[in-house]
Amino acid sequence: KGILYIGAADGYSYAFNALNGQRRLRFSSHYAVYAEPIVVDNTVYVLTTNGFLFAFDGRARTWLWEHEIKPFWVQLYAMGIGIPQPLDQSGFVFSQNLRGAVNSSPVIAGNTIYIGIENKLVAFDLKNLKKPIWSFTTGGTIKSSPALVDNTIYIGSDDGRLYAVDATSG
């Protein structure tokens, strides 16, 4: 509440205080984030253009110089000079390589996330992102974000069609 989340082309997603504009979090996704972040129960989900899904705690805050110091910390740890193992970045919950280009935001309903990956609409269980629940292939690249109405997912494709897909079975 009172936090604005955005993705950016610089490889970071940001959380700002909506009242005063102060940055709370700078979360590195390493690749551009053009789609809108999705927030569910204080967890923020972002998709990068190269197909990585990141989840981070929307209430987290970046510590001072976190992204500037971390590369040195990692190098020193790798050299084995007795410093503690580097921490995950602030707010990190998980990341998953979806193995395909993503141009849109996901939709989340319950424990299921629906994502347009290249020319496929794919449903994953948020607790097991390794194997899709189902996949539906369109005739062109998916660049629009899916919309969920009742038990139907609507998605547009570069083939000029609007698809209506059963959210349970695909």
Coordinates of C-alpha atoms in Angstrom, one line a residue:
K1 CA 0.0 0.0 0.0
G2 CA 1.4 3.3 -1.0
I3 CA 4.1 1.7 -3.1
L4 CA 4.5 2.2 -6.8
Y5 CA 6.3 -0.7 -8.7
I6 CA 7.8 -0.2 -12.2
G7 CA 10.1 -2.2 -14.4
A8 CA 12.8 -0.5 -16.5
A9 CA 15.0 -1.0 -19.6
D10 CA 18.1 -0.6 -17.4
G11 CA 17.7 -4.2 -16.0
Y12 CA 16.1 -3.1 -12.7
S13 CA 12.7 -3.0 -11.2
Y14 CA 11.9 -0.2 -8.8
A15 CA 9.6 0.4 -5.8
F16 CA 8.9 4.0 -4.9
N17 CA 7.0 5.6 -2.0
A18 CA 3.8 6.7 -3.8
L19 CA 3.4 9.8 -1.5
N20 CA 6.9 11.3 -1.7
G21 CA 8.6 9.6 -4.7
Q22 CA 11.5 8.2 -2.7
R23 CA 13.0 5.0 -3.9
R24 CA 12.6 2.1 -1.6
L25 CA 14.0 -0.8 -3.6
R26 CA 16.1 -1.3 -6.7
F27 CA 15.8 -4.9 -7.7
S28 CA 18.2 -6.3 -10.4
S29 CA 16.7 -8.5 -13.0
H30 CA 19.8 -8.1 -15.3
Y31 CA 17.6 -7.6 -18.4
A32 CA 15.0 -5.1 -19.5
V33 CA 11.5 -5.2 -17.9
Y34 CA 9.0 -3.6 -20.2
A35 CA 5.8 -5.2 -18.9
E36 CA 4.0 -4.1 -15.8
P37 CA 4.8 -5.8 -12.5
I38 CA 2.1 -7.9 -10.9
V39 CA 1.6 -7.7 -7.1
V40 CA -0.1 -10.5 -5.1
D41 CA 0.0 -10.5 -1.3
N42 CA 3.1 -8.3 -1.2
T43 CA 5.0 -10.4 -3.7
V44 CA 6.0 -8.6 -6.9
Y45 CA 6.3 -10.6 -10.1
V46 CA 8.3 -9.2 -13.1
L47 CA 9.1 -10.7 -16.4
T48 CA 12.2 -9.8 -18.4
T49 CA 12.3 -9.6 -22.2
N50 CA 14.6 -12.6 -22.3
G51 CA 12.2 -14.8 -20.4
F52 CA 13.1 -14.7 -16.7
L53 CA 10.4 -14.5 -14.1
F54 CA 11.5 -12.8 -10.9
A55 CA 9.6 -12.6 -7.6
F56 CA 10.5 -10.2 -4.8
D57 CA 9.1 -9.0 -1.6
G58 CA 7.4 -5.7 -2.3
R59 CA 8.0 -4.4 1.2
A60 CA 11.8 -4.9 1.0
R61 CA 14.3 -2.0 0.9
T62 CA 17.6 -1.9 -0.8
W63 CA 20.5 -1.3 1.6
L64 CA 22.9 1.5 1.0
W65 CA 25.3 0.8 -2.0
E66 CA 23.9 -2.8 -2.3
H67 CA 24.4 -3.1 -6.0
E68 CA 27.7 -1.2 -6.1
I69 CA 29.4 -3.3 -3.3
K70 CA 28.0 -6.7 -4.2
P71 CA 30.3 -7.5 -7.2
F72 CA 33.4 -6.9 -5.0
W73 CA 31.9 -9.0 -2.2
V74 CA 31.3 -11.9 -4.6
Q75 CA 34.9 -11.7 -5.9
L76 CA 36.4 -11.6 -2.5
Y77 CA 34.2 -14.5 -1.3
A78 CA 35.3 -16.5 -4.4
M79 CA 38.9 -15.9 -3.6
G80 CA 38.3 -17.6 -0.2
I81 CA 39.7 -14.9 2.0
G82 CA 37.4 -15.6 4.9
I83 CA 34.5 -13.2 4.3
P84 CA 30.9 -14.5 4.6
Q85 CA 28.9 -15.7 1.6
P86 CA 27.2 -12.9 -0.3
L87 CA 23.5 -12.5 0.5
D88 CA 20.7 -12.6 -2.1
Q89 CA 19.7 -9.2 -3.1
S90 CA 17.1 -7.4 -1.0
G91 CA 13.6 -8.8 -1.3
F92 CA 14.6 -11.8 -3.5
V93 CA 12.1 -14.6 -3.4
F94 CA 12.8 -16.7 -6.5
S95 CA 13.7 -16.5 -10.2
Q96 CA 12.9 -18.9 -13.0
N97 CA 14.2 -19.1 -16.6
L98 CA 11.1 -19.6 -18.8
R99 CA 13.3 -20.3 -21.9
G100 CA 11.7 -17.9 -24.4
A101 CA 11.1 -14.3 -25.1
V102 CA 8.4 -12.5 -23.1
N103 CA 6.7 -9.3 -24.2
S104 CA 3.8 -9.0 -21.7
S105 CA 2.8 -9.1 -18.1
P106 CA 1.5 -12.3 -16.5
V107 CA -1.9 -12.9 -14.9
I108 CA -2.1 -14.7 -11.6
A109 CA -5.2 -16.5 -10.2
G110 CA -4.8 -18.5 -7.0
N111 CA -1.6 -20.5 -7.4
T112 CA -1.6 -20.4 -11.2
I113 CA 0.4 -17.9 -13.3
Y114 CA -0.4 -17.5 -17.0
I115 CA 2.4 -16.1 -19.2
G116 CA 2.7 -15.4 -22.9
I117 CA 6.1 -16.9 -24.0
E118 CA 6.9 -16.3 -27.7
N119 CA 3.8 -17.8 -29.5
K120 CA 2.5 -19.9 -26.5
L121 CA 0.2 -19.1 -23.6
V122 CA 1.6 -21.2 -20.7
A123 CA 0.1 -21.9 -17.3
F124 CA 2.4 -22.7 -14.4
D125 CA 1.8 -23.6 -10.8
L126 CA 3.6 -20.9 -8.8
K127 CA 5.0 -23.7 -6.5
N128 CA 6.4 -25.6 -9.4
L129 CA 7.6 -23.5 -12.3
K130 CA 9.7 -26.2 -13.8
K131 CA 6.9 -28.0 -15.7
P132 CA 3.9 -26.2 -17.2
I133 CA 0.4 -27.3 -16.3
W134 CA -0.6 -26.7 -19.9
S135 CA 0.5 -24.8 -23.0
F136 CA -1.6 -23.3 -25.9
T137 CA 0.1 -22.4 -29.2
T138 CA -1.1 -19.3 -31.2
G139 CA -0.3 -18.5 -34.8
G140 CA 2.0 -15.6 -33.9
T141 CA 4.1 -13.9 -31.2
I142 CA 2.1 -13.0 -28.1
K143 CA 2.8 -9.3 -27.2
S144 CA -0.4 -8.5 -25.3
S145 CA -0.9 -9.4 -21.6
P146 CA -3.4 -12.1 -20.9
A147 CA -6.7 -11.2 -19.4
L148 CA -8.7 -13.6 -17.1
V149 CA -12.5 -13.4 -17.0
D150 CA -14.3 -16.1 -15.0
N151 CA -12.5 -19.2 -16.2
T152 CA -11.4 -17.9 -19.6
I153 CA -8.0 -16.4 -20.6
Y154 CA -8.1 -13.9 -23.5
I155 CA -4.9 -13.3 -25.4
G156 CA -4.0 -11.4 -28.6
S157 CA -1.4 -12.6 -31.0
D158 CA 0.6 -11.2 -33.9
D159 CA -1.4 -13.4 -36.2
G160 CA -4.3 -10.9 -35.8
R161 CA -6.5 -13.2 -33.7
L162 CA -7.9 -12.9 -30.2
Y163 CA -7.9 -16.3 -28.5
A164 CA -10.2 -17.4 -25.7
V165 CA -8.6 -20.3 -23.8
D166 CA -10.1 -22.4 -20.9
A167 CA -7.9 -21.4 -17.9
T168 CA -8.2 -24.9 -16.4
S169 CA -7.4 -27.1 -19.3
G170 CA -5.7 -24.8 -21.9

